[in-house]
Amino acid sequence: MPGSYRPPGTVTAVRVLLVIGAVVGLLLGLLMAVAVVMLPMAADMPEAQRVFERQGVDPDTVLGTVVIGLAESLVYGAIALVLALVIGRRSTPVFWAAVVFFALAAVYSVGSMVLVGELFANAVSLLFNAAALVLLSLPASRAHYGVGS
């Protein structure tokens, strides 16, 4: 179509990362929702009770941790999905919303590495979010959104 504007490749790459993040977040949230439903039933089984006792784990603590993970995954997935839908718009607020989203997610990944110690999963998350931040900071992306150099 003559005169139609296409976002630069860097913005398209950020959109792809947002879609991937949304799918992963929502699927992980769905998996955790299943775990939230199944965990109380499993905790009532004598074999599971012995495993929990042997490991020194409180099933209610595990359930609480899974519920928090469920909320985190669904929130990340939902926000990433909304941003994926609007990221192509030539709008400064869209740019800053994406930057803040990825920056907070990167900080969260670092915090999780330090506090929880799950290095591999959080390192992948950190690299994922940092890559999106780098793509957004490139001149072509900044020009697309009309954000200063």
CSV table of C-alpha atoms in Angstrom, one decimal, residues 35 39-45 48-53 56-66:
chain,number,residue,atom,x,y,z
A,35,ALA,CA,-0.7,-26.8,40.4
A,39,LEU,CA,-1.4,-29.4,45.2
A,40,PRO,CA,-3.9,-29.6,48.0
A,41,MET,CA,-5.2,-32.9,46.7
A,42,ALA,CA,-1.6,-34.3,46.4
A,43,ALA,CA,-0.7,-33.0,49.8
A,44,ASP,CA,-3.5,-35.2,51.3
A,45,MET,CA,-1.9,-38.4,49.8
A,48,ALA,CA,3.2,-37.0,49.4
A,49,GLN,CA,2.9,-36.3,53.1
A,50,ARG,CA,6.0,-38.5,53.8
A,51,VAL,CA,7.9,-36.7,51.0
A,52,PHE,CA,7.0,-33.3,52.5
A,53,GLU,CA,8.0,-34.4,56.0
A,56,GLY,CA,11.0,-30.5,55.7
A,57,VAL,CA,8.6,-28.6,53.5
A,58,ASP,CA,5.2,-27.2,54.6
A,59,PRO,CA,2.6,-27.8,51.8
A,60,ASP,CA,0.9,-24.5,52.6
A,61,THR,CA,4.2,-22.7,52.1
A,62,VAL,CA,4.6,-24.4,48.7
A,63,LEU,CA,1.0,-23.5,47.8
A,64,GLY,CA,1.6,-19.9,48.7
A,65,THR,CA,4.8,-19.7,46.6
A,66,VAL,CA,2.9,-21.2,43.6
